[in-house]
Short mmCIF file of C-alpha atoms in Angstrom, two decimals:
data_model
loop_
_atom_site.label_atom_id
_atom_site.label_comp_id
_atom_site.label_asym_id
_atom_site.label_seq_id
_atom_site.Cartn_x
_atom_site.Cartn_y
_atom_site.Cartn_z
CA MET A 231 93.85 102.54 66.01
CA THR A 232 90.19 101.70 66.30
CA ASP A 233 87.55 102.57 68.74
CA ARG A 234 86.73 99.03 69.53
CA PRO A 235 86.88 98.23 73.05
CA LEU A 236 89.58 96.29 74.76
CA THR A 237 87.86 92.63 74.91
CA LEU A 238 88.44 89.77 77.05
CA MET A 239 86.93 86.31 76.31
CA ALA A 240 86.69 83.35 78.90
CA VAL A 241 86.50 79.94 77.66
CA HIS A 242 84.22 77.97 80.56
CA ALA A 243 82.68 74.45 80.44
CA HIS A 244 79.59 74.74 82.45
CA PRO A 245 77.27 77.07 83.72
CA ASP A 246 78.72 78.29 87.45
CA ASP A 247 82.48 77.69 85.96
CA GLU A 248 82.24 81.50 85.13
CA ALA A 249 82.44 82.76 88.51
CA THR A 250 84.51 80.51 90.37
CA GLY A 251 87.50 80.95 88.71
CA THR A 252 87.14 84.45 86.64
CA GLY A 253 84.46 86.09 88.38
CA GLY A 254 86.72 88.57 89.57
CA VAL A 255 88.44 89.53 86.38
CA LEU A 256 84.88 89.77 84.67
CA ALA A 257 83.39 92.15 87.16
CA ARG A 258 86.35 94.18 87.22
CA TYR A 259 87.50 94.16 83.50
CA ALA A 260 83.80 95.28 82.82
CA ALA A 261 83.83 97.74 85.15
CA GLU A 262 86.89 99.16 83.33
CA GLY A 263 84.92 99.58 80.44
CA MET A 264 86.25 96.60 78.62
CA ARG A 265 84.07 93.98 76.69
CA THR A 266 83.56 90.70 78.68
CA VAL A 267 82.54 87.59 76.46
CA LEU A 268 82.13 84.33 77.89
CA VAL A 269 81.68 81.10 75.94
CA THR A 270 80.25 78.20 78.01
CA CYS A 271 80.58 75.01 76.54
CA THR A 272 77.98 72.56 77.95
CA ASP A 273 74.47 72.60 79.07
CA GLY A 274 75.31 71.57 82.59
CA ALA A 275 72.92 68.99 82.66
CA CYS A 276 74.91 66.53 84.72
CA GLY A 277 74.16 69.12 87.78
CA ASP A 278 72.09 68.76 90.21
CA GLY A 279 68.45 68.91 90.08
CA PRO A 280 65.52 70.46 91.90
CA GLY A 281 66.03 69.53 95.90
CA GLY A 282 69.77 68.22 95.24
CA VAL A 283 68.59 65.34 93.34
CA LYS A 284 71.81 63.65 91.45
CA PRO A 285 72.54 62.81 88.24
CA GLY A 286 71.36 59.21 87.60
CA ASP A 287 68.99 58.97 90.56
CA PRO A 288 65.38 59.08 89.97
CA GLY A 289 63.19 62.17 89.18
CA HIS A 290 66.79 63.78 87.89
CA ASP A 291 66.02 65.20 84.42
CA PRO A 292 68.79 66.36 82.29
CA ALA A 293 66.56 68.57 80.04
CA ALA A 294 65.25 70.75 83.01
CA VAL A 295 67.94 70.94 84.47
CA ALA A 296 70.06 72.42 81.62
CA LEU A 297 67.03 74.72 81.34
CA MET A 298 67.50 75.80 84.96
CA ARG A 299 71.24 76.30 84.68
CA ARG A 300 70.96 78.40 81.63
CA GLN A 301 68.60 80.54 83.22
CA GLU A 302 71.24 80.75 86.53
CA LEU A 303 74.13 81.34 84.22
CA GLN A 304 72.22 84.66 82.66
CA ALA A 305 71.60 86.09 86.15
CA SER A 306 74.94 85.30 86.77
CA CYS A 307 75.94 87.11 83.66
CA ASP A 308 74.05 89.79 85.02
CA VAL A 309 75.86 90.17 88.30
CA LEU A 310 78.83 90.23 86.71
CA LYS A 311 78.18 92.65 83.70
CA ILE A 312 79.14 90.22 81.08
CA SER A 313 78.75 92.19 77.79
CA ASP A 314 77.99 89.00 75.61
CA LEU A 315 77.33 85.38 76.43
CA GLU A 316 77.72 82.67 73.79
CA MET A 317 76.52 79.21 74.44
CA LEU A 318 78.01 76.04 72.63
CA ASP A 319 75.57 73.90 74.21
CA TYR A 320 77.50 70.52 74.09
CA ALA A 321 76.00 67.84 76.64
CA ASP A 322 77.66 67.98 79.74
CA SER A 323 79.77 64.74 79.92
CA GLY A 324 80.13 64.76 83.91
CA MET A 325 83.03 64.04 86.12
CA MET A 326 85.80 61.59 84.46
CA GLY A 327 84.37 58.08 84.48
CA TRP A 328 80.73 59.09 84.46
CA PRO A 329 78.70 57.27 81.86
CA GLY A 330 78.42 60.88 80.18
CA ASN A 331 81.98 61.09 79.04
CA ASP A 332 80.81 57.95 76.41
CA ALA A 333 77.38 59.36 75.41
CA PRO A 334 77.22 60.47 71.84
CA GLY A 335 76.91 64.25 71.64
CA SER A 336 78.64 65.05 74.90
CA PHE A 337 81.55 67.35 74.76
CA TRP A 338 83.94 64.73 75.37
CA GLN A 339 83.17 62.79 72.56
CA THR A 340 82.95 66.04 70.23
CA PRO A 341 86.07 66.09 68.18
CA VAL A 342 88.36 68.78 68.83
CA GLU A 343 88.44 69.77 65.27
CA GLU A 344 84.43 70.50 65.01
CA GLY A 345 84.35 72.28 68.59
CA ALA A 346 87.41 74.45 67.57
CA ALA A 347 85.90 75.30 64.62
CA ARG A 348 83.00 76.67 66.07
CA LEU A 349 85.02 78.59 68.50
CA ALA A 350 87.56 79.74 66.12
CA GLU A 351 83.98 82.10 64.46
CA LEU A 352 83.59 83.59 67.49
CA MET A 353 87.26 84.39 68.18
CA ARG A 354 86.85 85.99 64.81
CA HIS A 355 83.92 87.60 65.42
CA TYR A 356 84.84 89.28 68.98
CA ARG A 357 88.67 89.46 67.93
CA PRO A 358 89.92 89.12 71.64
CA ASP A 359 92.75 90.79 73.29
CA VAL A 360 92.88 88.32 75.98
CA VAL A 361 91.55 84.61 76.09
CA VAL A 362 91.41 82.86 79.33
CA THR A 363 90.73 78.90 79.71
CA TYR A 364 92.25 76.11 81.75
CA ASP A 365 95.38 74.54 81.55
CA GLU A 366 95.80 70.92 79.85
CA ASN A 367 94.36 69.17 82.93
CA GLY A 368 91.24 71.26 82.91
CA PHE A 369 92.89 72.19 86.64
CA TYR A 370 91.56 69.54 88.31
CA GLY A 371 90.87 66.61 85.47
CA HIS A 372 87.37 67.29 84.42
CA PRO A 373 86.95 66.16 81.13
CA ASP A 374 84.77 68.82 79.75
CA HIS A 375 87.67 71.37 81.17
CA ILE A 376 90.11 69.55 79.28
CA GLN A 377 88.24 69.67 76.25
CA ALA A 378 87.71 73.21 76.74
CA HIS A 379 91.06 73.71 76.85
CA ARG A 380 91.82 71.87 73.49
CA ILE A 381 89.42 73.30 71.35
CA THR A 382 90.45 76.98 73.09
CA MET A 383 94.05 76.17 71.78
CA ALA A 384 93.03 74.52 68.53
CA ALA A 385 90.85 77.62 67.59
CA LEU A 386 93.87 79.99 68.39
CA GLU A 387 95.60 78.15 65.88
CA MET A 388 92.61 78.31 63.09
CA THR A 389 92.73 81.93 63.45
CA ASP A 390 95.01 84.76 62.49
CA LEU A 391 94.78 86.34 66.05
CA SER A 392 97.60 86.53 68.70
CA PRO A 393 95.82 87.39 71.83
CA LYS A 394 97.39 87.22 75.30
CA VAL A 395 96.24 83.61 76.38
CA TYR A 396 96.10 82.53 80.26
CA TRP A 397 95.41 79.31 81.80
CA THR A 398 93.71 79.57 85.32
CA THR A 399 95.23 78.52 88.22
CA ALA A 400 95.63 78.63 91.95
CA PRO A 401 98.90 78.98 94.20
CA ARG A 402 99.76 75.82 96.21
CA SER A 403 99.60 78.45 99.11
CA MET A 404 96.33 79.14 98.84
CA MET A 405 95.19 75.67 98.06
CA GLN A 406 96.88 74.60 101.48
CA ARG A 407 94.80 78.03 103.08
CA PHE A 408 91.61 76.28 101.61
CA GLY A 409 92.02 72.80 102.91
CA GLU A 410 92.41 74.43 106.12
CA VAL A 411 89.16 76.50 105.74
CA MET A 412 87.33 73.58 104.42
CA ARG A 413 88.36 71.46 107.72
CA GLU A 414 87.17 74.74 109.76
CA PHE A 415 83.87 74.38 108.25
CA HIS A 416 83.42 70.91 108.24
CA GLU A 417 84.84 69.76 111.52
CA ASP A 418 83.96 66.02 111.07
CA MET A 419 85.42 66.10 107.35
CA PRO A 420 87.86 62.67 107.29
CA GLU A 421 91.42 63.17 106.46
CA PRO A 422 91.73 62.04 102.52
CA ASP A 423 93.63 58.90 102.11
CA PRO A 424 97.18 59.42 100.80
CA ALA A 425 96.37 58.63 97.07
CA GLU A 426 93.58 61.43 96.94
CA ALA A 427 95.77 63.73 99.05
CA ALA A 428 99.12 63.81 96.67
CA ALA A 429 96.17 63.89 94.18
CA LEU A 430 95.33 67.09 95.65
CA ALA A 431 98.51 68.51 96.19
CA GLU A 432 99.58 68.23 92.32
CA ILE A 433 96.35 70.61 91.88
CA GLY A 434 97.52 74.39 91.29
CA LEU A 435 101.01 75.80 90.87
CA PRO A 436 104.17 76.56 93.13
CA ASP A 437 103.44 80.31 93.98
CA ASP A 438 106.89 81.30 91.94
CA GLN A 439 105.43 79.46 89.02
CA ILE A 440 102.09 81.96 88.30
CA THR A 441 102.77 84.93 86.40
CA THR A 442 99.67 86.85 86.87
CA TRP A 443 98.09 87.87 90.04
CA VAL A 444 94.70 90.47 89.49
CA ASP A 445 93.46 92.18 92.60
CA THR A 446 89.92 91.79 92.40
CA THR A 447 89.18 92.38 96.00
CA GLY A 448 86.82 95.11 95.11
CA PHE A 449 84.68 92.72 93.44
CA SER A 450 84.62 89.93 95.51
CA GLY A 451 80.92 90.77 96.64
CA GLN A 452 79.58 90.59 92.85
CA LYS A 453 81.76 87.16 92.55
CA PHE A 454 79.90 85.65 95.38
CA ASP A 455 76.54 87.04 94.15
CA ALA A 456 77.29 85.44 90.72
CA LEU A 457 78.12 82.08 92.43
CA ALA A 458 74.87 82.41 94.50
CA ALA A 459 73.09 82.56 91.37
CA HIS A 460 73.50 79.07 90.53
CA ALA A 461 71.24 78.28 93.18
CA SER A 462 70.83 74.70 92.23
CA GLN A 463 74.17 73.95 92.38
CA GLY A 464 74.79 75.50 96.11
CA GLU A 465 75.22 72.01 97.71
CA ASN A 466 78.73 72.02 95.51
CA ILE A 467 79.94 75.56 95.86
CA PHE A 468 81.58 75.19 99.00
CA PHE A 469 82.59 79.12 98.48
CA LEU A 470 78.68 79.94 99.46
CA LYS A 471 79.13 78.54 102.84
CA MET A 472 81.80 81.07 103.92
CA GLY A 473 79.58 84.24 103.96
CA LYS A 474 80.24 87.01 101.84
CA GLU A 475 82.95 88.74 104.29
CA ARG A 476 85.36 85.63 104.67
CA PHE A 477 84.76 84.86 100.86
CA GLY A 478 86.19 88.27 100.26
CA GLU A 479 89.27 87.63 102.57
CA LEU A 480 89.57 84.70 100.60
CA MET A 481 89.16 84.86 96.90
CA GLY A 482 90.07 88.46 96.26
CA ILE A 483 93.37 87.53 93.97
CA GLU A 484 92.81 85.80 90.90
CA THR A 485 95.52 83.68 89.25
CA PHE A 486 96.76 82.72 86.25
CA VAL A 487 99.80 81.70 83.81
CA ARG A 488 100.49 83.63 80.91
CA VAL A 489 101.10 81.06 77.84
CA GLN A 490 100.73 83.41 75.24
CA ASP A 491 101.82 87.29 74.51
CA THR A 492 103.18 89.53 71.72
CA THR A 493 103.34 92.56 74.24
CA GLY A 494 106.46 91.56 75.97
CA ALA A 495 104.91 92.91 79.16
CA PRO A 496 107.36 91.94 81.98
CA VAL A 497 105.67 88.85 84.60
CA PRO A 498 104.72 88.86 87.18
CA GLU A 499 102.32 91.13 86.21
CA ASN A 500 99.10 92.40 88.04
CA ASP A 501 96.58 92.63 84.74
CA LEU A 502 95.60 90.48 81.94
CA PHE A 503 95.77 93.49 80.09
CA ALA A 504 99.08 94.64 80.95
CA GLY A 505 100.91 95.94 77.59
CA LEU A 506 97.67 96.36 75.97
CA ARG A 507 96.58 99.86 77.20
#
């Protein structure tokens, strides 16, 4: 045994992703004395610019957006008490089908082996006990999320480490509730067309397929504040419109699928570190 603290490493695609799906566990485990390491793969340059100017529109300066989002990311890390921030700084690829997908140097165009080798070095340095990233579809099909999944799983193969590995997800019951709340806040929101509705219905997992339900209710205020730190993207962060109290009611549980484990901890579990302490 060593006096090295138990360590959680979360691998995310963009600035603000750390808060959306894992802000609660990052804050909770930091408060419990764990080392929390965030790896952010891209610079977020395809996000909104000042005043909400969109990528490709006049006045959108990707370099300025990347700098602004780097500062917001640090503010979010400060709120969540993240121990260590590592940035791979690949170019943001944008949403699926955007021109950035094909841009030289974009994360989507980066060979998986290259990104995985860089991440593997970080894993060897931090020796995480728990690693969290996205599933094969990047939760909802974003190319940079998919690439983050790919390099994470490849990096693990390159090391001699055997951490518990989790993919973020959401229970279908919660996704249905989100849909109801979104319509509550946007009464004029049109019903999605059948193809879009079918795609939305495939996001997340049936409740009985989720292995890990972590109660982060006591840290939902920090999670909200971490999201709010990404103020430049506020137009795209629906959750901020709820207000902190309603947000806490809906976002107090974070859910995962455990895909690698050597502890034998039974599932369903309520702790990413079950079997490690």
